[in-house]
Coordinates of C-alpha atoms and ligand atoms in Angstrom, one line a residue:
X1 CA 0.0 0.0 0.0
X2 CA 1.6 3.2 -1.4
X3 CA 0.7 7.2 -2.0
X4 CA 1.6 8.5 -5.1
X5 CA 2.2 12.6 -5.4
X6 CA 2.5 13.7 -9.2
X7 CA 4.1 16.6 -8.9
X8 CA 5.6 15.7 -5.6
X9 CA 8.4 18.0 -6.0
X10 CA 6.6 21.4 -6.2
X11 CA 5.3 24.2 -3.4
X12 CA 2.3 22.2 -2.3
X13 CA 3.4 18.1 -3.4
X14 CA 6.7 18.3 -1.4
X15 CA 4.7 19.6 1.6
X16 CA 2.1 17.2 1.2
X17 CA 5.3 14.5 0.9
X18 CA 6.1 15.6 4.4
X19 CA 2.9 15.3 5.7
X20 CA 2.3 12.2 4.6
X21 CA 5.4 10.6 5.5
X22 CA 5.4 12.5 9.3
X23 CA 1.9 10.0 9.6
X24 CA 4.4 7.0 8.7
X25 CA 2.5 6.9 5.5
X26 CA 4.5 5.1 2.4
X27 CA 4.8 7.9 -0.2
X28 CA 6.1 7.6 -4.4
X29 CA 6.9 10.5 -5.6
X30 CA 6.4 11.1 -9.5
X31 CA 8.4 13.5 -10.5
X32 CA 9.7 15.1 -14.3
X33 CA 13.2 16.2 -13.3
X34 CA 12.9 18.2 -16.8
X35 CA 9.8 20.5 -15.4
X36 CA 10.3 23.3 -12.9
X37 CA 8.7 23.2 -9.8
X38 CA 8.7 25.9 -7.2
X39 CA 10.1 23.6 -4.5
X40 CA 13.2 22.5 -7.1
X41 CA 14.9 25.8 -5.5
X42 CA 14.4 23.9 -2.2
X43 CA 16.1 20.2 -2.4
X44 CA 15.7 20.1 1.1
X45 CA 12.2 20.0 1.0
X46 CA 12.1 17.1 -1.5
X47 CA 14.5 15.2 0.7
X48 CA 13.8 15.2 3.6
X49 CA 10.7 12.4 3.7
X50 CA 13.3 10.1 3.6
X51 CA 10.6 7.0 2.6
X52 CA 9.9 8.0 -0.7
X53 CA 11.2 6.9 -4.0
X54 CA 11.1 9.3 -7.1
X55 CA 9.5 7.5 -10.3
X56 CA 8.7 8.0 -13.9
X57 CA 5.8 6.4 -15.9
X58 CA 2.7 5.9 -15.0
X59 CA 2.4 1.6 -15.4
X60 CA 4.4 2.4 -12.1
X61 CA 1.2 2.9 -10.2
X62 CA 0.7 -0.9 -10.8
X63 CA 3.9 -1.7 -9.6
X64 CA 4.5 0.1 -6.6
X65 CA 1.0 -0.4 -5.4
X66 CA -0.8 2.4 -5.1
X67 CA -3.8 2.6 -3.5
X68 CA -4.4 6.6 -3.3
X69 CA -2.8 9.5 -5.8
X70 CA -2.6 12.8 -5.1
X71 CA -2.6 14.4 -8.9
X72 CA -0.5 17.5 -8.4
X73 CA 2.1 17.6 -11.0
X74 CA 1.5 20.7 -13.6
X75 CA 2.5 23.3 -15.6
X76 CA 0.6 26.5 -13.9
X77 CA -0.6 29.8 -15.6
X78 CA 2.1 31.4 -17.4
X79 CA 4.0 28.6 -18.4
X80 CA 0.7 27.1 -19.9
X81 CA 0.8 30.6 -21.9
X82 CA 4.1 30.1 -23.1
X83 CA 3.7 26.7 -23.9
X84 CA -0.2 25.7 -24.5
X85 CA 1.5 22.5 -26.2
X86 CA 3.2 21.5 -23.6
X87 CA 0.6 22.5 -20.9
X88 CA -2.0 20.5 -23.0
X89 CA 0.1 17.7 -23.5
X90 CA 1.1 17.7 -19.2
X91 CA -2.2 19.2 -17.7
X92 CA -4.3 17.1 -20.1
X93 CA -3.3 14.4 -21.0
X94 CA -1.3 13.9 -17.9
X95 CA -4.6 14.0 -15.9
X96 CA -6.3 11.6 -18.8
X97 CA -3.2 9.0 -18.1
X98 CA -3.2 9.5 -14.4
X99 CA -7.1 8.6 -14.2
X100 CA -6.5 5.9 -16.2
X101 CA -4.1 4.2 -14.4
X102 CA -6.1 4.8 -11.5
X103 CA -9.3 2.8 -13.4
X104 CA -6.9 0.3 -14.9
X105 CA -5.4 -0.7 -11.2
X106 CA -7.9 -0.4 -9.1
X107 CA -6.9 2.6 -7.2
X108 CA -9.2 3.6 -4.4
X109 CA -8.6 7.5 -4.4
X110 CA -7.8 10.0 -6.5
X111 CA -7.4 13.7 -5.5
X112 CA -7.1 16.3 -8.5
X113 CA -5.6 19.9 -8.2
X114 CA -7.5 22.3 -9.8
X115 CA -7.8 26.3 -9.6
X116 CA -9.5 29.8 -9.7
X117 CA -8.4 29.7 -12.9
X118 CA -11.2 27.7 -14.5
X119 CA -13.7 31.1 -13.0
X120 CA -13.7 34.4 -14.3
X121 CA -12.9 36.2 -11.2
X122 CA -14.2 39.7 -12.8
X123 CA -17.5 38.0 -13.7
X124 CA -18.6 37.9 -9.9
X125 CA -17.6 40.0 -6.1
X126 CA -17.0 36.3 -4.4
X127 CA -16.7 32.5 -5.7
X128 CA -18.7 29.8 -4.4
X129 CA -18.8 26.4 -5.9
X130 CA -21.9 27.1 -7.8
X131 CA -20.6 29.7 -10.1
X132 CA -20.7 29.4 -13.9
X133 CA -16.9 28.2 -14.1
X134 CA -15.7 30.6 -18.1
X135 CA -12.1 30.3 -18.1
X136 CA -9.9 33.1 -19.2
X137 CA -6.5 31.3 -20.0
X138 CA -5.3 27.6 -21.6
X139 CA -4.3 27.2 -18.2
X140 CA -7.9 27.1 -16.8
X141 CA -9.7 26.0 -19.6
X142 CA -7.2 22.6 -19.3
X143 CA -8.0 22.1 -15.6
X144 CA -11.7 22.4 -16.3
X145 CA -11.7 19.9 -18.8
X146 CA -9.9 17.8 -16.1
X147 CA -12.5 18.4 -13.3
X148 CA -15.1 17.4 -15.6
X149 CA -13.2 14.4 -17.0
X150 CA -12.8 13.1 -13.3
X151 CA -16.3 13.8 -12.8
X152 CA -17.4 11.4 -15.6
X153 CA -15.1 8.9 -14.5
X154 CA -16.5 8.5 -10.9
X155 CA -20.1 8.4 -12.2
X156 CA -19.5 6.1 -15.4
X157 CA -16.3 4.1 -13.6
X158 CA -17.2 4.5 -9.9
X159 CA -13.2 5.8 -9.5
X160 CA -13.6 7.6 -6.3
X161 CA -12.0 11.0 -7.8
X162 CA -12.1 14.1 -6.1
X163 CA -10.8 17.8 -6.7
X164 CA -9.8 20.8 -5.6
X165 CA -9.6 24.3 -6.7
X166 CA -6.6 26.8 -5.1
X167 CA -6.5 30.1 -5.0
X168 CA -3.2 31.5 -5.7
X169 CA -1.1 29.5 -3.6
X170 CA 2.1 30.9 -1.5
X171 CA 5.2 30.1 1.0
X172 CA 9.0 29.7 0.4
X173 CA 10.9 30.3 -2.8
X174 CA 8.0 30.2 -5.3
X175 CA 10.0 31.2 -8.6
X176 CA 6.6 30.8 -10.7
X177 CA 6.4 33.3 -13.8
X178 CA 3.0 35.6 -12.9
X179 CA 2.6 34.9 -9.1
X180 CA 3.7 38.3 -7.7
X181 CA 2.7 37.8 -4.4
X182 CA 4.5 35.1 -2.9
X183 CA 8.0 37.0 -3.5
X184 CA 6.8 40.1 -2.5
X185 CA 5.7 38.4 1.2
X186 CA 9.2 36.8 1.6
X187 CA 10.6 40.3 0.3
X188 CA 8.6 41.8 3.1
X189 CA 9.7 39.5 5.3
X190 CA 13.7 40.0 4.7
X191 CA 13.1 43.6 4.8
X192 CA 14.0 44.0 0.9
X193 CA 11.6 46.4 -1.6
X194 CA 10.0 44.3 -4.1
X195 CA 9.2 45.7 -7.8
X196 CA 6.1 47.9 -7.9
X197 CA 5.6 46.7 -12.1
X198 CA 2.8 44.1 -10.5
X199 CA 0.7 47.5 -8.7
X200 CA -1.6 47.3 -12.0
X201 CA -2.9 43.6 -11.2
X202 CA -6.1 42.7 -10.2
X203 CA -5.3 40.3 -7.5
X204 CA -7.1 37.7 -5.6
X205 CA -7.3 35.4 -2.8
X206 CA -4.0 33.7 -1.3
X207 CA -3.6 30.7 0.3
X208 CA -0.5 29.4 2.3
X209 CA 1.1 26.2 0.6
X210 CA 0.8 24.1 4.5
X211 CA -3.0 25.0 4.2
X212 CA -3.0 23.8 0.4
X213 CA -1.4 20.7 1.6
X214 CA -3.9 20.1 4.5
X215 CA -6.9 20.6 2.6
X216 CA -5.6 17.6 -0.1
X217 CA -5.1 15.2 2.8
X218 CA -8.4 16.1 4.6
X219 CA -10.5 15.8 1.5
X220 CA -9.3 12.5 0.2
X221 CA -10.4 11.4 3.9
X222 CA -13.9 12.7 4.0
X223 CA -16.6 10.3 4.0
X224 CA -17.8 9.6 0.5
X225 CA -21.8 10.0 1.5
X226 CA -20.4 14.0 2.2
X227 CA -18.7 14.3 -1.5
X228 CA -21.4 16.3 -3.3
X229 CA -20.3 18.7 -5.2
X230 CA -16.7 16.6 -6.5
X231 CA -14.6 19.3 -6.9
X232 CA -14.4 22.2 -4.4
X233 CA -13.5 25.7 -4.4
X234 CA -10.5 26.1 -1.2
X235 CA -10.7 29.6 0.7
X236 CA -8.0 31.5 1.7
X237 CA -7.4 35.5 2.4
X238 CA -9.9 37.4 0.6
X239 CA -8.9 38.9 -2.2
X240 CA -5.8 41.2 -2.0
X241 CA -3.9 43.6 -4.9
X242 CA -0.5 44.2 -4.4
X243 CA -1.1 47.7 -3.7
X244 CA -3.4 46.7 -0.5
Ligands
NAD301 N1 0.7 27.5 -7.0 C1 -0.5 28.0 -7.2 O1 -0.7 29.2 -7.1 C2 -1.7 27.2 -7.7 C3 -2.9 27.7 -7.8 C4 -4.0 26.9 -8.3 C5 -3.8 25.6 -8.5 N2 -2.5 25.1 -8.4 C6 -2.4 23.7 -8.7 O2 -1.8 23.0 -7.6 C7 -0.9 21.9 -8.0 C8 0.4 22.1 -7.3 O3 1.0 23.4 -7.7 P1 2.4 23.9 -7.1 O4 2.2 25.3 -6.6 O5 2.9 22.9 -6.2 O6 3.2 23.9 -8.4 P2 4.7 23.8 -8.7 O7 5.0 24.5 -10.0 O8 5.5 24.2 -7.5 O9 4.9 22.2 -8.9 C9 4.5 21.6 -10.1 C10 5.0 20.2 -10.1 O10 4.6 19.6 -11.3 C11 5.7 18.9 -11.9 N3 5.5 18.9 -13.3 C12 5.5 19.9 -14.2 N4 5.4 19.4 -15.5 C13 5.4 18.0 -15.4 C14 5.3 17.0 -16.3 N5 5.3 17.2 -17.6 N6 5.3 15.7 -15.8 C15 5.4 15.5 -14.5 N7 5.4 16.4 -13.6 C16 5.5 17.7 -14.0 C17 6.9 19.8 -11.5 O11 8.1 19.0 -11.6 C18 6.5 20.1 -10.0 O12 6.9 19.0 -9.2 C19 -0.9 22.0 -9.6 O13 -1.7 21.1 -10.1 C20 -1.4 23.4 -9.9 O14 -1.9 23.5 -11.1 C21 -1.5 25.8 -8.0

């Protein structure tokens, strides 16, 4: 019995790594050494849950016995704008291979990362579950093409999949191309300026990479009889500019 992290490597899968592996959990981590990765600035991070073992392909799942994955491996925002090849090819396709693996072995629970990204945040003041998701990016019209693909495979394949949608997501050495916020925090916090070229963005809510982690592991855990909606919106500050 094994728990695989896609993306195990970044902000919010190496976290989850520790988590996992501080419960005495047995954790694979699948990792592209080729992609980025906030958390590939941090080596320490990705080494220190000592019981994992780094993999590639995804007939691995049958191999290393894995009962739960924890789908977190991606290319986020601006990458996916520089690269809508390579984000369809590893945001959709990855998630297409990933839930098949999990139907082909038998895996008993699949958590998906989504985002905010699959909303149009100027559409409405606050996001519930319910809105009317409208995409503005590759990036979020990808991940709501996987929500919906999970979706299909738990009603017509009884996969027990599950997903979650972050808010912009922040902690330690996040090098990501777009996300202004978590550098100018740890700028704040080492007493340095940060650039003021970000003042014109709209902003949004932010939520603390240890909280992203939590929420994974808790919903993967909920009771299946209290899994209505499938894939849920997480909270986080309210919405914040980089001017305020
Ligand atoms: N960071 C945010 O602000 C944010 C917001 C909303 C949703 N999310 C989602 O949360 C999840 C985790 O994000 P994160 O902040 O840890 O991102 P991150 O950039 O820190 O990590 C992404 C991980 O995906 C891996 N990866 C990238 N391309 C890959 C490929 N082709 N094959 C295999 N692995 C690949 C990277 O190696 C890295 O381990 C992602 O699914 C992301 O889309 C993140």
């Amino acid at each position: 019995m094994a728990r695989l992290i896609t993306g195990g490597s970044g902000l919010v899968g190496a976290e989850l790594a520790h988590i996992l592996v501080r419960r005495g959990e047995k954790v694979v981590v699948f990792a592209w050494p080729g992609a980025g990765g906030s958390a590939t600035s941090r080596p320490d991070q990705v080494r220190a849950g000592r019981p994992r073992r780094f993999i590639r392909g995804i007939q691995r799942v049958r191999d290393n016995g894995i009962t739960h994955i924890y789908h977190m491996g991606a290319m986020l925002t601006g990458e996916s704008e520089l690269n809508p090849w390579g984000s369809f090819h590893t945001n959709v396709i990855g998630t297409y291979n990933v839930l098949e693996a999990a139907r082909l072995f038998g895996v008993k629970g699949l958590m998906f990362t989504s985002s905010i990204g699959t909303f149009d945040g100027s559409l409405v003041p606050e996001l519930s579950d319910t809105v009317l998701q409208r995409p503005r990016d590759f990036y979020g019209v990808g991940k709501l093409y996987c929500e919906g693909l999970g979706r299909m495979y738990r009603r017509k394949f009884g996969l027990n999949f599950r997903g979650l949608r972050y808010p912009s997501v922040v902690g330690p050495g996040v090098l990501t191309p777009g996300h202004w916020d978590a550098p100018m925090i740890e700028a704040a916090v080492a007493g340095k300026p940060s650039s003021a070229r970000w003042l014109r963005t709209r902003g949004g809510p932010m939520l603390y990479y240890k909280d992203a982690a939590k929420a994974a592991v808790d919903l993967l855990e909920a009771p299946d009889d209290r899994i209505r909606m499938i894939n849920y919106n997480v909270g986080g500050i309210r919405r914040v500019t980089p001017a305020r």
